[in-house]
Amino acid sequence: MQIDPEDDILQDFLVESREIVDALGEQLVELEQRGDDSDLLNSVFRGFHTIKGGAGFLGLDPLVSVCHRTEDLFNLLRNGERQANGELMDQVLRALDVVNAQFESLEAGQPPQEAPAELLTALEALIDHGTVGTAASTGKDTPEPTADDVDQAFDAMVMALSDEPDPTGASESPAAAASDDITDEEFEALLDQLHGEGSHAGVPAEAEQPPVGTPAEDAKTADDDAISEDEFEALLDELHGKGQHAGVPDGEEAPAAPALAPRAPDRVPTASMPARATVDAPAGSAAPAAAVRGETSVRVDTARLDDIMNLVGELVLVRNRITTLCGDVGQEAVNQAVADLELVTSDLQSAVMKTRMQPIKKVYGRFPRLVRDLARDLGKEIRLDMRGEDTDLDKNLVEAISDPLIHLVRNSCDHGIETPEVREAAGKPRQGTLLLSAEQEGDHILLVIADDGAGIDPKALREKAVAKGLIDAESAERLSDKESFDLIFLPGFSTKEQISDVSGRGVGMDVVKTRIAQLNGTIDIDSAPGAGTTLRVTVPLTLAILPTLMVRIKGRKFAMPMAVVREIFSTDLRKTKVVDGRRVVVVRNKAMPLFFLERWLEGIPGLDGASETDDTDRQVVSVMVGNQAIGLVVDNVLGLEEVVIKPLGTLLHGLSGLVGSTTTGDGRIALIIDIPSLINTYGDTL
Amino acid sequence: MPKVRVLVVDDSGFFRRRIRELLTADPDIEVIGEAADGREAVSQVCALHPDVVTMDIEMPVLDGISAVREIMRRQPTPVLMFSSLTVEGARATLDALDAGAVDFLPKRFSDLASDSNTAQLRLQQRVKGVARPVGSSRRAAADVVEAPPMRGTARDGRQFRPQAVVIGASTGGPVALQKVLAGLPAEFPYPVLLVQHMPANFTSAFAQRLDGLCALRVREAADGDALVAGEALLAPGGQHIGMVSRGDRLSVKLLPSKPGQFYKPSVDIALASAADACAGKVLGVVLTGMGSDGAEGARRLRQGGGMVWAQDEASCVIYGMPRAVVQAGAADRVIALTDIGAALQRLGR
């Protein structure tokens, strides 16, 4: 079967079905808690029913067969004839996985794979007997007759009939044939008279001839039957003349007309019927565009949205430019116009951003299932509490944040929440709670993953880090408890002695942290031993527009992502100290290492170099790199600016320390600094 | 001719769009609105006054059957159900018909016809068919009169003692058959064979339902079943049924349908084979239905000396098949639905 993933109707189906499948994933997990909620059962039933309907429309039989069985099963459930249990839910969730895989095939332009026969059998067994086990054999042997089966049987029969014009009645039921074969023939004769072969639409021309090789029957027909073919034709003419059946090409619908037309393939009326139908059809398809009415949404390729976003980005730049220029002109009217322009541009920008927004539900929707499966595998009892699923963020971000979040949730289930026994012993309820929340805070989104599990022991973390050689014992001693938690983000850190299947091997929290940092986001961990762990992830609303701090270094402008900026202060470099071979400034009684960006620019090696010029009042931008606050020494801080990130050209592409460039308000180019990678790469020389 | 104004009700946007596309390809049909659940459907019907409503069964908020009931109460409108052709779908569909829906169509349009153009035409035709029941153009049928009695006898059935009664129906038939059979006593002295146009999976559910509603025993016919007094056999869907006579015993015979035969079981075949089996001793009754299946069979039956009744126009949901019988000159009597039960009881008395 040919699948065209661009086909509008298929797309329409996939979009709607995807939504249903996502909802089903959540509903099924909910069902495990509230197995007798009839609204829930009804809506799961309808979900599979609707997908089956659409799949049937498109002739996607593998999809139909799995949805059909699941639908049947839920029909029993909602009628109270079966009870949901773990066994049943496992099969249904598998069925949902199969449906998901089939959708993926379709999206890739592949015909969907048939569901595993063993799953279909299991579903049938559940329908017939309520369990998979006892009925595995009988279920297989006696599947419920479905519409499909009937269709297949019918198709087979049709094939048989068209292959062999011989009467089939005789071979149909041998027992009966033995006793009354005469009647069989008579039936055949009847059939031939009433529904002569000549009338069958789509039957090849030769089939329209009377059956060859049964002259006796023909003769018999002619003899016995009072009604002649002429009369049949007359009847046909009469009926046809009334115009009752116009537009029916094969005439079977309104039964009679052509159906009764016997062996008269060349008769004018019969011949004219299909012709009429074909004339009708095109006329019909040219029908007015009334079909358009009622549509309230259109599908837009995300590439097009990206283009629009880019253009809006350019517009923002031009606006910034004009705003800057305007400061120089200083005319009242111009100022007003520019203010208006700013307003409109901001509105446009947020409107366009909204078109790209998707609820975080897209990611959160997977968690009920994920947590359920994990809990089952780990022998734990976990209640998932989700809040703020409707919080919107940029589509690209939704996709990008998905894997890190899944990893964090796995971690919480695996390492955080204890087994029921352990919890009981600790005086906690058997069931652990995992809270997932999302909310918008200004220009970023705050995602919280909190469990009420065992928590993390900061001392154990420190010991572990030292044992693994990640930090030395002396540094470990100096770490506060809060800082100790951040140790788990160090590469190669894993707190669990035995690496379980669940939360990765080696790909640890450091990868999660890196991924989130790439999204200009942050992650923060807090834990109280015995009471649980809370992870806070912030990500910007969008990736396309970046709030930055503009700074000047050696006469050049640079943009630093605001997400990492903590504070800005001025300092007298002569009052700084050198600790451990690194110049540091003491802020609130803590030493903060300083980095001199001009050294990176000018490639000046050495510790103190020429930095003593005008050192009495330098600006320091304090930023977070990992868990460490560092100070970047710059010449001037120019202010906040929202910039549109432009990728660097191929020559500069992949250069560490830079994420891209942007056009600033004064029309010049500013490079956007990627601080973590800058420090990682050049930290020793700065 | 004004367009047929249709309201499309389905909780799946995908299906609403497909139905809209299929229907509006016909210049005579206009989709004037859509509703995504039963409650919306009821309020849309009251607000828009559509000519026809196409209705899904499984919907949130208010299901299709309850919606039909509500529509019939507040703003009676022809409703076409979209059904799954499954055993379960049959029960729901029969409920919907009871609630007042006119007819049903398979939700899988490919069940209508193997090629999509034909399926589309059938869908459009069915919508137009229920929108303008022929009853609305009563003029057209005014010239039709009952056939003159044959052999000069008054054939109201009082002298006629049949060996079997064959009742055929299509659109509107399930409800009509219920009404006719509910009026018959358990000891009705003649065997009854019921031929209702229905998909294969529907007839067993329908037989069960009739059995529950009627004093007469009703069950789905199996090949070779004897026709006996006090029992009505319902022809199974998806195949044809005929009658054979051996001595004085009548039994039914099932026969596979051939490609292209849309109506299975066919009333024509059932009546014609009854005519062959014991022509003079069969009463054929043709009830409401679109099309003209049964007319030719009735003609043959009557020619062989049997008796034929046709349901009258006023009581028909669709006056198609009975009219074809009348126009073919094959009807001995034209009877209102409510009188058919009583007339059957007077047979031979």
Coordinates of N, CA, C and O in Angstrom, one line a residue, chain A residues 299-357:
Chain A
R299 N -3.2 24.1 8.9 CA -1.9 23.6 9.3 C -0.8 24.3 8.6 O -0.9 24.7 7.4
V300 N 0.2 24.7 9.3 CA 1.3 25.4 8.7 C 2.6 24.7 9.0 O 2.9 24.2 10.1
D301 N 3.4 24.6 8.0 CA 4.7 23.9 8.1 C 5.5 24.7 9.1 O 5.6 25.9 9.1
T302 N 6.2 24.0 10.1 CA 7.0 24.7 11.1 C 8.1 25.5 10.4 O 8.5 26.5 10.9
A303 N 8.6 25.1 9.3 CA 9.7 25.8 8.6 C 9.2 27.2 8.2 O 9.9 28.2 8.3
R304 N 7.9 27.3 7.9 CA 7.3 28.6 7.5 C 7.3 29.5 8.7 O 7.6 30.7 8.7
L305 N 6.9 28.9 9.9 CA 6.8 29.6 11.1 C 8.2 30.1 11.5 O 8.4 31.2 12.0
D306 N 9.2 29.2 11.2 CA 10.6 29.6 11.5 C 11.0 30.8 10.7 O 11.6 31.8 11.2
D307 N 10.6 30.8 9.4 CA 10.8 32.0 8.5 C 10.2 33.2 9.1 O 10.9 34.3 9.2
I308 N 9.0 33.1 9.5 CA 8.3 34.3 10.0 C 9.0 34.8 11.3 O 9.2 36.0 11.5
M309 N 9.4 33.8 12.1 CA 10.1 34.2 13.3 C 11.4 34.9 13.0 O 11.7 35.9 13.7
N310 N 12.0 34.4 12.0 CA 13.3 35.1 11.6 C 13.1 36.5 11.2 O 13.8 37.4 11.5
L311 N 12.0 36.7 10.3 CA 11.7 38.0 9.8 C 11.3 38.9 11.0 O 11.7 40.1 11.0
V312 N 10.5 38.4 11.9 CA 10.2 39.2 13.1 C 11.5 39.6 13.8 O 11.7 40.7 14.3
G313 N 12.4 38.6 13.9 CA 13.7 38.9 14.5 C 14.4 40.1 13.9 O 14.9 41.0 14.5
E314 N 14.4 40.0 12.5 CA 15.0 41.1 11.8 C 14.3 42.4 12.1 O 15.0 43.5 12.3
L315 N 13.0 42.4 12.2 CA 12.2 43.6 12.5 C 12.6 44.1 13.9 O 12.8 45.3 14.0
V316 N 12.8 43.2 14.8 CA 13.2 43.6 16.1 C 14.5 44.4 16.1 O 14.7 45.4 16.7
L317 N 15.4 43.8 15.2 CA 16.7 44.5 15.1 C 16.6 45.9 14.5 O 17.2 46.8 15.0
V318 N 15.8 46.0 13.5 CA 15.6 47.3 12.8 C 15.0 48.2 13.9 O 15.4 49.4 14.0
R319 N 14.0 47.7 14.6 CA 13.4 48.6 15.7 C 14.5 49.0 16.6 O 14.6 50.2 17.0
N320 N 15.3 48.1 17.1 CA 16.4 48.5 18.0 C 17.3 49.6 17.4 O 17.7 50.5 18.1
R321 N 17.5 49.4 16.1 CA 18.4 50.3 15.4 C 17.7 51.7 15.4 O 18.4 52.7 15.8
I322 N 16.5 51.7 15.1 CA 15.8 53.0 15.0 C 15.7 53.6 16.4 O 15.8 54.9 16.5
T323 N 15.4 52.8 17.4 CA 15.4 53.3 18.7 C 16.7 54.0 19.1 O 16.7 55.1 19.6
T324 N 17.8 53.4 18.7 CA 19.1 54.0 19.0 C 19.3 55.3 18.2 O 19.6 56.3 18.8
L325 N 18.9 55.3 16.9 CA 19.1 56.5 16.1 C 18.2 57.6 16.6 O 18.6 58.8 16.6
C326 N 17.1 57.2 17.0 CA 16.1 58.2 17.5 C 16.6 59.0 18.6 O 16.3 60.2 18.8
G327 N 17.3 58.3 19.5 CA 17.9 59.0 20.6 C 18.7 60.2 20.1 O 18.8 61.3 20.8
D328 N 19.3 60.1 18.9 CA 20.1 61.2 18.4 C 19.3 62.3 17.8 O 19.6 63.5 18.0
V329 N 18.2 61.9 17.1 CA 17.4 62.9 16.4 C 16.6 63.7 17.5 O 16.6 65.0 17.4
G330 N 15.9 63.0 18.3 CA 15.3 63.7 19.5 C 14.1 64.6 19.2 O 13.8 65.5 19.9
Q331 N 13.4 64.3 18.1 CA 12.1 65.1 17.8 C 11.0 64.4 18.5 O 10.8 63.2 18.5
E332 N 10.1 65.2 19.0 CA 8.9 64.6 19.7 C 8.1 63.6 18.9 O 7.9 62.5 19.3
A333 N 7.8 64.1 17.6 CA 6.9 63.3 16.8 C 7.6 62.0 16.4 O 7.0 60.9 16.4
V334 N 8.9 62.1 16.1 CA 9.6 60.9 15.8 C 9.7 59.9 17.0 O 9.5 58.7 16.9
N335 N 9.9 60.5 18.1 CA 10.0 59.7 19.3 C 8.7 58.9 19.5 O 8.7 57.7 19.9
Q336 N 7.6 59.6 19.3 CA 6.3 59.0 19.5 C 6.1 57.8 18.5 O 5.7 56.7 18.9
A337 N 6.5 58.1 17.2 CA 6.3 57.1 16.2 C 7.2 55.9 16.6 O 6.8 54.7 16.4
V338 N 8.4 56.2 17.1 CA 9.3 55.1 17.4 C 8.7 54.3 18.6 O 8.8 53.1 18.6
A339 N 8.2 55.0 19.5 CA 7.6 54.3 20.7 C 6.4 53.4 20.2 O 6.3 52.2 20.7
D340 N 5.6 53.9 19.3 CA 4.5 53.1 18.7 C 5.1 51.8 18.0 O 4.6 50.7 18.2
L341 N 6.2 52.1 17.2 CA 6.8 51.0 16.5 C 7.3 49.9 17.5 O 7.1 48.7 17.3
E342 N 7.8 50.4 18.6 CA 8.3 49.4 19.6 C 7.2 48.6 20.1 O 7.3 47.4 20.3
L343 N 6.1 49.3 20.4 CA 4.9 48.6 21.0 C 4.4 47.5 20.0 O 4.2 46.3 20.3
V344 N 4.2 48.0 18.7 CA 3.7 47.0 17.7 C 4.6 45.9 17.5 O 4.2 44.7 17.4
T345 N 5.9 46.2 17.4 CA 6.9 45.1 17.2 C 6.9 44.1 18.3 O 6.9 42.9 18.1
S346 N 6.8 44.6 19.5 CA 6.7 43.7 20.7 C 5.5 42.8 20.6 O 5.6 41.6 20.8
D347 N 4.4 43.4 20.3 CA 3.1 42.7 20.2 C 3.2 41.6 19.1 O 2.9 40.5 19.2
L348 N 3.8 42.1 17.9 CA 3.9 41.1 16.8 C 4.9 40.0 17.2 O 4.6 38.8 16.9
Q349 N 5.9 40.4 17.9 CA 6.9 39.3 18.3 C 6.2 38.3 19.2 O 6.3 37.1 19.0
S350 N 5.4 38.8 20.1 CA 4.8 37.8 21.1 C 3.7 37.0 20.4 O 3.5 35.9 20.6
A351 N 3.0 37.7 19.4 CA 2.0 37.0 18.7 C 2.6 35.9 17.8 O 2.1 34.7 17.8
V352 N 3.7 36.2 17.2 CA 4.3 35.1 16.4 C 4.9 34.0 17.3 O 4.8 32.9 16.9
M353 N 5.4 34.5 18.4 CA 5.9 33.4 19.3 C 4.8 32.5 19.8 O 5.0 31.3 19.9
K354 N 3.6 33.1 19.9 CA 2.5 32.3 20.4 C 2.2 31.2 19.4 O 1.7 30.1 19.8
T355 N 2.3 31.5 18.1 CA 1.9 30.5 17.1 C 2.9 29.3 17.2 O 2.5 28.2 16.8
R356 N 4.0 29.5 17.8 CA 5.0 28.4 17.9 C 4.9 27.8 19.3 O 5.6 26.8 19.6
M357 N 4.0 28.3 20.1 CA 3.9 27.7 21.5 C 3.2 26.4 21.5 O 2.1 26.3 20.8

